[in-house]
Short mmCIF file of C-alpha atoms in Angstrom, two decimals:
data_model
loop_
_atom_site.label_atom_id
_atom_site.label_comp_id
_atom_site.label_asym_id
_atom_site.label_seq_id
_atom_site.Cartn_x
_atom_site.Cartn_y
_atom_site.Cartn_z
CA MET A 1 55.73 4.90 -45.25
CA LYS A 2 57.93 2.14 -43.45
CA LYS A 3 60.73 4.35 -42.59
CA ILE A 4 58.58 7.04 -41.21
CA LEU A 5 56.41 4.68 -39.42
CA SER A 6 59.62 3.37 -37.92
CA ILE A 7 60.49 6.88 -36.69
CA LEU A 8 57.28 7.60 -35.26
CA LEU A 9 57.20 4.20 -33.48
CA ILE A 10 60.65 4.79 -32.07
CA SER A 11 59.77 8.36 -31.06
CA VAL A 12 56.87 6.94 -28.87
CA SER A 13 59.05 4.35 -27.41
CA LEU A 14 61.71 6.61 -26.41
CA SER A 15 59.44 9.31 -25.15
CA SER A 16 57.42 6.97 -22.87
CA CYS A 17 58.42 5.59 -19.47
CA GLY A 18 55.90 3.15 -18.30
CA ASP A 19 56.57 -0.33 -16.82
CA PHE A 20 58.28 -2.22 -19.55
CA LEU A 21 56.75 -5.42 -18.10
CA ASP A 22 53.19 -3.97 -19.49
CA ILE A 23 51.90 -5.67 -22.28
CA PRO A 24 51.13 -3.01 -25.21
CA SER A 25 48.07 -2.77 -27.26
CA GLU A 26 48.40 -4.64 -30.74
CA THR A 27 46.31 -1.96 -32.37
CA SER A 28 47.45 1.22 -31.04
CA LEU A 29 50.71 3.05 -29.71
CA SER A 30 51.32 4.20 -26.09
CA SER A 31 50.70 7.71 -26.31
CA ASP A 32 51.62 9.28 -23.01
CA ILE A 33 54.75 11.34 -23.11
CA TYR A 34 56.34 12.07 -19.63
CA TYR A 35 57.92 15.35 -20.02
CA GLN A 36 57.95 16.71 -16.72
CA SER A 37 60.06 19.86 -16.50
CA GLN A 38 61.60 22.74 -18.42
CA SER A 39 64.99 20.71 -18.72
CA ASP A 40 63.19 17.63 -20.41
CA PHE A 41 61.77 20.12 -22.95
CA GLU A 42 65.30 21.70 -23.48
CA GLN A 43 66.64 18.20 -24.01
CA ALA A 44 64.04 17.49 -26.64
CA ILE A 45 64.44 20.76 -28.74
CA ASN A 46 68.31 20.11 -28.70
CA GLY A 47 67.62 16.55 -30.06
CA CYS A 48 65.32 18.33 -32.91
CA TYR A 49 68.34 20.43 -33.56
CA SER A 50 70.89 17.49 -33.69
CA LEU A 51 69.44 15.95 -36.57
CA LEU A 52 70.29 19.04 -38.99
CA ARG A 53 73.96 18.15 -38.53
CA GLY A 54 73.36 14.82 -40.48
CA LEU A 55 71.21 16.70 -43.10
CA TYR A 56 73.81 19.29 -43.94
CA SER A 57 77.11 17.26 -43.33
CA GLY A 58 76.52 13.71 -44.36
CA GLN A 59 74.80 11.70 -47.03
CA ASP A 60 71.26 13.16 -46.35
CA GLY A 61 70.99 15.04 -49.39
CA ALA A 62 71.39 18.82 -48.70
CA TRP A 63 74.72 19.50 -50.79
CA ALA A 64 73.83 16.64 -53.35
CA MET A 65 70.49 18.04 -54.15
CA GLY A 66 70.92 21.67 -53.74
CA GLU A 67 74.14 22.14 -55.29
CA LEU A 68 75.60 18.96 -57.09
CA ARG A 69 72.52 18.91 -58.84
CA SER A 70 73.22 22.14 -60.57
CA ASP A 71 75.70 23.57 -62.84
CA ASN A 72 77.87 24.86 -59.74
CA THR A 73 79.56 21.45 -58.78
CA THR A 74 80.09 18.02 -60.15
CA TYR A 75 81.80 14.88 -59.05
CA ALA A 76 85.46 13.78 -59.86
CA PHE A 77 84.71 10.58 -61.59
CA ASN A 78 86.43 7.42 -60.11
CA PRO A 79 86.25 4.22 -62.47
CA ASN A 80 88.25 2.35 -59.72
CA ASP A 81 85.59 2.76 -57.09
CA ARG A 82 82.25 2.42 -58.23
CA GLY A 83 80.39 1.67 -54.44
CA THR A 84 79.27 5.19 -53.58
CA ILE A 85 77.62 6.64 -56.97
CA SER A 86 74.09 7.61 -55.77
CA ALA A 87 74.97 11.24 -55.88
CA GLU A 88 76.34 10.85 -59.49
CA PHE A 89 72.93 9.75 -60.58
CA VAL A 90 71.43 13.05 -58.91
CA LYS A 91 73.88 14.93 -60.52
CA ASP A 92 73.37 13.49 -64.13
CA PHE A 93 69.33 13.25 -63.89
CA ILE A 94 69.38 9.38 -63.90
CA ASP A 95 68.28 9.17 -60.36
CA ASP A 96 64.90 7.32 -59.55
CA ALA A 97 62.76 6.77 -56.36
CA ASN A 98 65.12 4.20 -55.07
CA ASN A 99 68.06 6.51 -54.80
CA SER A 100 69.53 6.85 -51.35
CA VAL A 101 70.32 10.53 -51.33
CA PRO A 102 66.80 11.89 -51.65
CA PHE A 103 65.63 8.98 -49.39
CA ASN A 104 67.92 10.23 -46.70
CA LYS A 105 66.92 13.91 -46.91
CA TYR A 106 63.24 12.85 -46.75
CA VAL A 107 63.70 10.58 -43.76
CA THR A 108 65.75 13.19 -41.73
CA ASN A 109 63.37 15.92 -42.31
CA TYR A 110 60.40 13.61 -41.26
CA SER A 111 62.62 12.56 -38.00
CA ILE A 112 62.71 16.47 -37.19
CA ILE A 113 59.03 16.81 -37.64
CA SER A 114 58.14 13.93 -35.59
CA ASN A 115 60.60 15.09 -32.71
CA VAL A 116 58.70 18.49 -32.90
CA ASN A 117 55.29 17.07 -32.79
CA TYR A 118 56.02 15.06 -29.75
CA LEU A 119 57.65 18.18 -28.11
CA LEU A 120 54.70 20.27 -28.87
CA ASP A 121 51.81 18.02 -27.91
CA PRO A 122 52.47 18.08 -24.24
CA ILE A 123 54.37 21.30 -23.33
CA ASP A 124 51.32 23.49 -22.58
CA ASP A 125 50.28 20.88 -19.96
CA VAL A 126 53.40 21.23 -18.11
CA ASP A 127 54.19 24.09 -15.80
CA PHE A 128 57.44 25.94 -16.05
CA ASP A 129 58.51 29.50 -16.76
CA GLN A 130 56.47 30.98 -19.53
CA THR A 131 59.30 32.91 -21.19
CA ALA A 132 61.34 29.68 -21.36
CA LYS A 133 58.50 27.61 -22.69
CA ASN A 134 57.56 30.37 -25.56
CA ASN A 135 61.21 30.05 -26.49
CA ILE A 136 61.42 26.31 -26.94
CA LYS A 137 57.90 26.26 -28.68
CA GLY A 138 59.14 29.07 -31.17
CA GLN A 139 62.18 27.00 -31.91
CA ALA A 140 60.07 23.82 -32.69
CA TYR A 141 57.89 25.80 -34.82
CA PHE A 142 60.92 27.12 -36.67
CA LEU A 143 62.25 23.74 -37.35
CA ARG A 144 59.06 21.88 -38.44
CA ALA A 145 58.47 25.13 -40.94
CA LEU A 146 62.10 24.56 -41.94
CA ALA A 147 61.81 20.70 -42.43
CA TYR A 148 58.44 21.10 -44.44
CA LEU A 149 59.97 23.76 -46.52
CA ASP A 150 62.98 21.45 -47.60
CA LEU A 151 60.50 18.85 -48.25
CA VAL A 152 57.97 20.92 -50.35
CA GLN A 153 60.81 22.66 -52.25
CA TYR A 154 62.26 19.31 -53.34
CA PHE A 155 59.54 16.56 -53.21
CA GLY A 156 56.29 19.02 -54.12
CA SER A 157 53.28 17.33 -52.53
CA VAL A 158 54.17 15.28 -49.41
CA PRO A 159 52.32 13.79 -46.47
CA MET A 160 51.71 16.33 -43.66
CA HIS A 161 52.19 15.30 -39.82
CA LEU A 162 51.27 17.71 -37.37
CA LYS A 163 50.49 15.64 -34.63
CA PRO A 164 52.05 12.61 -32.67
CA VAL A 165 50.97 9.19 -33.92
CA ARG A 166 48.57 7.65 -31.57
CA ALA A 167 47.64 4.71 -33.52
CA LEU A 168 49.35 2.55 -36.37
CA GLY A 169 46.84 4.20 -38.94
CA ASP A 170 47.68 7.74 -38.08
CA ALA A 171 51.53 6.96 -39.56
CA ALA A 172 50.00 6.98 -43.07
CA GLN A 173 48.83 10.38 -44.14
CA PRO A 174 47.46 11.56 -47.59
CA LEU A 175 49.56 13.78 -49.73
CA ALA A 176 49.01 17.43 -48.97
CA SER A 177 49.21 19.96 -51.98
CA GLU A 178 52.22 22.39 -52.24
CA GLU A 179 49.81 25.14 -51.36
CA GLU A 180 48.71 23.44 -48.16
CA VAL A 181 52.29 22.68 -47.25
CA TYR A 182 53.24 26.27 -47.77
CA ALA A 183 50.16 27.41 -45.61
CA GLN A 184 51.56 25.18 -42.90
CA ILE A 185 55.00 26.73 -43.14
CA ILE A 186 53.65 30.00 -43.00
CA SER A 187 51.71 29.34 -40.00
CA ASP A 188 54.42 27.57 -38.09
CA ALA A 189 57.00 30.61 -39.07
CA ASN A 190 54.24 33.09 -37.92
CA GLN A 191 53.93 31.41 -34.57
CA ALA A 192 57.96 31.21 -34.40
CA VAL A 193 58.17 34.82 -34.97
CA GLU A 194 55.75 35.69 -32.47
CA LEU A 195 57.31 33.46 -29.70
CA LEU A 196 61.14 33.69 -30.60
CA PRO A 197 63.40 36.52 -29.15
CA ALA A 198 65.68 38.57 -31.31
CA LYS A 199 69.32 37.30 -32.26
CA SER A 200 70.65 39.64 -29.51
CA SER A 201 68.60 38.09 -26.78
CA GLN A 202 68.78 34.43 -27.83
CA GLU A 203 71.46 31.71 -27.28
CA ALA A 204 74.06 31.57 -30.03
CA GLY A 205 73.06 28.99 -32.75
CA ARG A 206 69.44 28.70 -31.88
CA ALA A 207 66.43 30.01 -33.93
CA THR A 208 65.33 33.38 -33.78
CA SER A 209 62.39 35.86 -34.82
CA GLY A 210 64.70 37.01 -37.49
CA ALA A 211 65.32 33.34 -38.86
CA ALA A 212 61.68 32.80 -38.70
CA ASN A 213 61.10 35.77 -40.67
CA MET A 214 63.79 34.68 -43.21
CA ILE A 215 61.56 31.29 -43.55
CA LEU A 216 58.59 33.66 -44.45
CA ALA A 217 60.42 35.80 -46.81
CA ASN A 218 61.89 32.32 -48.56
CA VAL A 219 58.08 31.14 -48.98
CA TYR A 220 56.78 34.42 -50.35
CA ILE A 221 59.71 34.63 -52.61
CA ASN A 222 58.97 31.23 -53.87
CA GLN A 223 55.29 31.92 -54.21
CA LYS A 224 56.15 35.33 -55.95
CA LYS A 225 54.14 37.25 -53.48
CA TRP A 226 56.40 40.25 -53.55
CA ALA A 227 54.80 42.48 -51.17
CA GLU A 228 54.57 39.98 -48.38
CA ALA A 229 58.17 39.03 -49.01
CA GLU A 230 59.14 42.73 -48.61
CA THR A 231 57.23 42.95 -45.19
CA ALA A 232 59.04 39.86 -43.71
CA LEU A 233 62.31 41.14 -44.71
CA ARG A 234 61.87 44.52 -43.28
CA LYS A 235 61.38 42.80 -40.12
CA ILE A 236 64.70 41.21 -40.12
CA THR A 237 66.88 43.70 -37.99
CA GLY A 238 70.02 43.64 -36.18
CA TYR A 239 72.21 42.05 -38.66
CA GLU A 240 74.94 43.47 -40.76
CA LEU A 241 77.30 42.30 -43.44
CA LEU A 242 80.96 41.63 -42.25
CA GLU A 243 83.42 43.58 -43.98
CA ASP A 244 85.47 40.57 -45.08
CA TYR A 245 83.33 37.91 -47.08
CA SER A 246 85.84 35.20 -46.03
CA SER A 247 85.55 35.90 -42.33
CA VAL A 248 81.83 34.93 -42.38
CA PHE A 249 82.74 31.14 -42.76
CA GLU A 250 85.71 31.13 -40.38
CA PRO A 251 84.83 28.63 -37.32
CA THR A 252 86.47 31.15 -34.87
CA ASN A 253 83.53 33.35 -36.12
CA LYS A 254 80.60 31.30 -35.79
CA ASN A 255 76.94 32.87 -35.44
CA ASN A 256 78.64 36.20 -36.55
CA ALA A 257 76.63 39.58 -37.11
CA GLU A 258 75.63 38.32 -40.73
CA SER A 259 74.41 34.84 -39.69
CA ILE A 260 70.65 34.47 -39.57
CA PHE A 261 70.65 30.68 -38.93
CA GLU A 262 73.49 28.08 -39.26
CA VAL A 263 73.83 24.55 -38.37
CA GLN A 264 76.13 24.14 -35.38
CA TYR A 265 79.24 21.66 -35.43
CA LYS A 266 82.20 21.37 -32.97
CA GLN A 267 85.29 19.39 -33.79
CA GLY A 268 86.35 16.86 -31.19
CA ASN A 269 85.14 13.42 -30.19
CA GLU A 270 81.85 14.29 -28.74
CA GLY A 271 79.93 13.17 -32.14
CA PHE A 272 79.18 16.95 -33.00
CA ALA A 273 82.00 17.54 -35.81
CA SER A 274 81.62 18.52 -39.34
CA TYR A 275 83.17 16.73 -42.36
CA PHE A 276 81.63 17.95 -45.45
CA PHE A 277 85.27 19.48 -46.27
CA TYR A 278 86.39 15.70 -46.64
CA THR A 279 83.29 14.65 -48.73
CA PHE A 280 84.09 17.77 -50.90
CA LEU A 281 87.84 16.71 -51.41
CA PRO A 282 88.52 15.48 -54.99
CA GLN A 283 89.62 12.11 -54.83
CA PRO A 284 91.52 9.68 -54.97
CA ILE A 285 94.04 11.74 -53.09
CA THR A 286 97.25 10.71 -51.36
CA ALA A 287 97.94 11.56 -47.75
CA GLU A 288 100.67 14.01 -48.64
CA GLU A 289 98.26 16.17 -51.24
CA ALA A 290 95.63 16.06 -48.45
CA SER A 291 98.10 17.47 -45.91
CA ALA A 292 99.03 19.97 -48.37
CA VAL A 293 95.79 21.61 -48.25
CA THR A 294 94.77 21.04 -44.48
CA GLY A 295 98.13 21.39 -42.77
CA ILE A 296 97.58 18.18 -40.45
CA PRO A 297 98.53 14.60 -40.70
CA GLU A 298 96.09 12.90 -43.18
CA ILE A 299 95.31 9.43 -44.77
CA SER A 300 95.03 8.69 -48.42
CA ARG A 301 91.37 8.73 -49.53
CA ILE A 302 90.34 6.49 -52.68
CA VAL A 303 86.86 6.80 -53.29
CA GLU A 304 85.01 9.68 -55.14
CA GLY A 305 85.09 13.22 -54.62
CA TYR A 306 81.96 15.34 -54.78
CA ASN A 307 80.96 18.96 -55.01
CA ILE A 308 83.96 19.90 -56.99
CA PRO A 309 83.48 23.40 -58.37
CA THR A 310 82.69 23.39 -62.10
CA PRO A 311 84.31 25.57 -64.83
CA ASP A 312 81.02 27.14 -65.07
CA ILE A 313 80.83 28.57 -61.52
CA ILE A 314 84.58 29.56 -61.81
CA ALA A 315 83.85 31.80 -64.84
CA ALA A 316 80.72 33.14 -63.35
CA TYR A 317 83.01 35.50 -60.99
CA GLU A 318 83.55 38.95 -62.41
CA GLU A 319 87.10 40.39 -62.49
CA GLY A 320 88.26 41.57 -59.09
CA ASP A 321 85.40 39.59 -57.17
CA VAL A 322 87.15 38.60 -53.66
CA ARG A 323 84.55 35.83 -53.37
CA LYS A 324 86.30 33.80 -55.81
CA ASP A 325 89.67 33.30 -53.92
CA ALA A 326 87.50 32.91 -50.73
CA SER A 327 85.25 30.23 -52.18
CA VAL A 328 87.45 28.25 -54.84
CA GLY A 329 90.91 27.15 -54.25
CA MET A 330 93.22 24.49 -56.38
CA LEU A 331 94.84 21.39 -55.05
CA THR A 332 96.78 18.52 -56.77
CA ALA A 333 94.74 14.90 -56.22
CA HIS A 334 96.82 11.90 -57.41
CA GLY A 335 98.86 14.10 -59.55
CA VAL A 336 95.87 16.12 -61.21
CA LYS A 337 95.13 19.67 -60.57
CA TYR A 338 91.52 20.16 -59.33
CA PRO A 339 89.58 23.03 -57.85
CA TYR A 340 87.76 22.45 -54.60
CA ILE A 341 85.66 24.20 -52.24
CA LYS A 342 87.74 26.56 -50.08
CA LYS A 343 84.89 28.20 -48.25
CA TYR A 344 84.79 25.29 -45.76
CA CYS A 345 88.65 24.68 -45.74
CA HIS A 346 89.75 25.91 -42.18
CA SER A 347 92.24 24.88 -39.36
CA HIS A 348 91.32 21.62 -37.57
CA GLU A 349 93.02 19.03 -35.54
CA GLN A 350 91.78 15.49 -36.68
CA THR A 351 91.39 14.29 -40.18
CA GLY A 352 87.76 13.91 -40.94
CA ASN A 353 86.81 16.00 -38.01
CA THR A 354 86.13 19.61 -38.72
CA ASP A 355 84.93 22.61 -36.94
CA ASP A 356 83.00 24.43 -39.70
CA ASN A 357 79.22 25.34 -39.18
CA TRP A 358 76.82 25.20 -42.07
CA PRO A 359 75.41 28.63 -43.33
CA VAL A 360 71.43 28.13 -43.85
CA TYR A 361 70.57 31.69 -44.09
CA ARG A 362 72.71 34.80 -44.08
CA TYR A 363 71.88 38.57 -44.14
CA SER A 364 73.41 38.92 -47.68
CA GLU A 365 70.70 36.53 -48.88
CA ALA A 366 68.18 38.73 -47.20
CA LEU A 367 69.43 41.68 -48.99
CA LEU A 368 69.07 39.95 -52.36
CA TYR A 369 65.63 38.70 -51.44
CA MET A 370 64.84 42.40 -50.90
CA ALA A 371 66.46 43.44 -54.08
CA GLU A 372 64.16 40.73 -56.15
CA ALA A 373 60.94 41.61 -54.09
CA LEU A 374 61.37 45.47 -54.63
CA ASN A 375 62.32 44.72 -58.54
CA GLU A 376 59.47 42.58 -59.03
CA GLN A 377 56.96 45.27 -57.65
CA GLY A 378 58.38 47.74 -60.33
CA ASN A 379 60.91 49.56 -57.75
CA THR A 380 64.04 48.65 -59.69
CA SER A 381 66.10 51.72 -58.44
CA GLU A 382 65.68 50.92 -55.07
CA ALA A 383 66.47 47.30 -55.64
CA ALA A 384 69.69 48.17 -57.01
CA LYS A 385 70.51 49.65 -53.41
CA TYR A 386 70.51 46.32 -51.83
CA LEU A 387 72.05 44.42 -54.74
CA ASN A 388 74.87 46.91 -54.52
CA ARG A 389 75.55 46.41 -51.16
CA VAL A 390 76.23 42.83 -51.77
CA ARG A 391 78.36 43.61 -54.77
CA ASN A 392 80.34 46.56 -52.96
CA ARG A 393 81.36 44.01 -50.27
CA ALA A 394 82.69 41.77 -52.60
CA GLY A 395 85.03 44.43 -54.18
CA LEU A 396 82.51 45.23 -57.32
CA SER A 397 81.40 48.40 -58.57
CA ASN A 398 77.49 49.15 -58.72
CA THR A 399 75.46 47.08 -61.10
CA VAL A 400 74.88 48.55 -64.48
CA ALA A 401 71.37 47.02 -64.67
CA THR A 402 68.59 49.32 -65.17
CA SER A 403 65.52 47.71 -66.48
CA GLN A 404 63.40 45.23 -64.30
CA SER A 405 64.53 42.44 -66.59
CA GLU A 406 68.24 43.45 -66.60
CA MET A 407 67.96 43.67 -62.61
CA ARG A 408 66.32 40.22 -62.53
CA ILE A 409 69.19 38.62 -64.18
CA ALA A 410 71.68 40.59 -62.29
CA ILE A 411 70.26 39.31 -59.02
CA MET A 412 70.12 35.71 -59.99
CA ASN A 413 73.67 35.99 -61.03
CA GLU A 414 74.75 37.92 -57.90
CA ARG A 415 72.75 34.91 -55.70
CA ARG A 416 75.16 32.38 -57.81
CA VAL A 417 78.22 33.74 -56.52
CA GLU A 418 77.58 35.19 -53.30
CA LEU A 419 75.86 31.90 -51.97
CA ALA A 420 77.98 29.48 -53.99
CA PHE A 421 78.28 26.00 -52.39
CA GLU A 422 75.49 26.96 -49.79
CA ASN A 423 72.78 24.68 -51.49
CA LYS A 424 70.93 27.59 -53.21
CA ARG A 425 71.72 26.91 -57.02
CA TRP A 426 69.39 24.30 -58.10
CA LEU A 427 66.34 25.90 -56.12
CA ASP A 428 67.24 29.30 -57.82
CA LEU A 429 67.19 27.60 -61.26
CA ILE A 430 63.72 26.29 -60.53
CA HIS A 431 62.73 29.53 -58.99
CA TYR A 432 63.76 31.49 -62.09
CA GLY A 433 62.48 29.11 -64.60
CA VAL A 434 65.66 28.28 -66.27
CA ALA A 435 66.47 24.72 -64.80
CA GLU A 436 65.98 22.84 -67.86
CA GLN A 437 67.43 25.37 -70.36
CA VAL A 438 70.63 25.70 -68.03
CA MET A 439 70.95 22.15 -67.32
CA LYS A 440 70.61 20.76 -70.76
CA ALA A 441 73.04 23.05 -71.85
CA TYR A 442 75.42 22.14 -69.12
CA GLY A 443 74.78 18.39 -70.18
CA GLN A 444 75.70 19.10 -73.66
CA ARG A 445 78.95 20.58 -72.59
CA VAL A 446 79.82 17.68 -70.60
CA LYS A 447 79.22 15.27 -73.14
CA ALA A 448 81.20 17.26 -75.60
CA ASN A 449 84.41 17.93 -73.29
CA PRO A 450 83.98 15.26 -70.43
CA GLN A 451 87.78 15.81 -69.53
CA ASP A 452 86.86 19.59 -69.07
CA TYR A 453 84.55 18.30 -66.18
CA TYR A 454 86.93 15.99 -64.46
CA PHE A 455 86.40 12.67 -66.40
CA PRO A 456 89.45 10.74 -66.93
CA GLU A 457 90.34 10.10 -70.78
CA GLY A 458 87.96 7.40 -72.35
CA TYR A 459 85.17 8.34 -69.84
CA SER A 460 81.95 10.36 -69.80
CA VAL A 461 78.51 10.63 -68.22
CA ALA A 462 75.98 7.90 -69.28
CA PRO A 463 74.36 8.67 -72.77
CA GLN A 464 70.80 9.11 -71.00
CA SER A 465 72.27 11.96 -68.62
CA TYR A 466 70.56 15.30 -69.01
CA THR A 467 67.76 14.58 -71.12
CA ASN A 468 65.10 14.56 -68.62
CA ILE A 469 65.38 17.58 -66.50
CA ARG A 470 62.98 16.78 -63.50
CA LEU A 471 62.40 19.73 -61.11
CA LEU A 472 61.12 17.69 -58.44
CA PHE A 473 62.31 14.51 -56.76
CA PRO A 474 60.01 11.52 -56.67
CA LEU A 475 58.86 10.30 -53.15
CA PRO A 476 61.15 7.61 -52.33
CA ALA A 477 59.83 4.28 -53.19
CA SER A 478 59.60 2.57 -49.86
CA GLU A 479 57.67 5.47 -48.52
CA ALA A 480 55.43 6.23 -51.45
CA THR A 481 54.04 2.54 -51.54
CA LEU A 482 52.22 3.27 -48.09
CA THR A 483 51.23 6.96 -48.84
CA ILE A 484 47.61 7.45 -49.14
CA TYR A 485 46.79 9.00 -52.73
CA PHE A 486 43.34 11.01 -52.23
#
């Protein structure tokens, strides 16, 4: 695990304050971490959070693997710029272990895990306010659980690091089974639940007991442990749906009453800004065409736009669903009409420098999880009440589903439009056991009518696209070569 080893080595060197003239051992790493105060640990946990910004905003794979991989979004093929096409391969199911998209996601998650491990290891030996200490520890357990949940959902069996690296040999770990990884996530999330305060008592943007319970619910839903999921979900209190769906995503309304956990960004020149709106902008696009959408001076963009809403997701909205207009807009790019993700298009001051946060968990998803957990336990009428709360907020009437099978389909369809462009769709296709069926049919539509999916005349996907619908991504080649298999 070359990159992981580098991360762990860097973590040690950045965390140590010994005399730089000391000659280091050639067989072991410096293991002392000189955290000495509450402030040191507060800075350390902030460093753990900071990695989430790249994971969700940049090329680290969250949107490409969670949304672009599915039938919700695609790319605007640009035959004149073939330099940034790794995400194309992810979309078309022709990616391999050398693709940079899953590699970046994999490495970023292990960076979070490494930072957390170096924080947790010494914290109980440093004397400072116990309430503050518990809060920091709870946040650390939450972030490690979130990182491992991301890894196990996309890669399956992965190496499990729970302690700082003390010797070079510690950097290579055997693959843990999915069951072992999930067990660790549950353990970390339970500790976070016990240690973290409720949202009402926590600094805005930080992990809470509600967010930790949401991770537990996510795990139990994945494992189809419906009663356990219901128990976790009933502990998620103090949240509510906002009346206006579009207001949930407004930068002026960050960390609102519906937000369970979101990644924090801040426009400006401090390095905290988001820019995923521009990654999702159809390209090539002239400066004037981009300005018509953003309302600020823009530059022309000539590479390839990603996460363009497909005709399929647009057709998935029911008549009268207010979420459609809040989520999808239309623009002109290089003289061609395209849909774009409007959900993250808000006022900002500089091109490529936006103020939008990324929603990871929202209360509406907790309600839909509850509907699923109840329905799968045979309580379909009670499940409908939770589903209808989400539908009614969107301006829709109550569901007509009455049987368990009808309700299951209704919940899946509701998740698609409620959580559109929030990196949920690909995992949902896997969870509901329809990924191969849905994506092979999608691929057939693309091949039959490529211009409907934003290909210029004369272009289409590669012939081998959509023939092998792999549910998991392979471990990155550079990491797998040094992973212990036993």
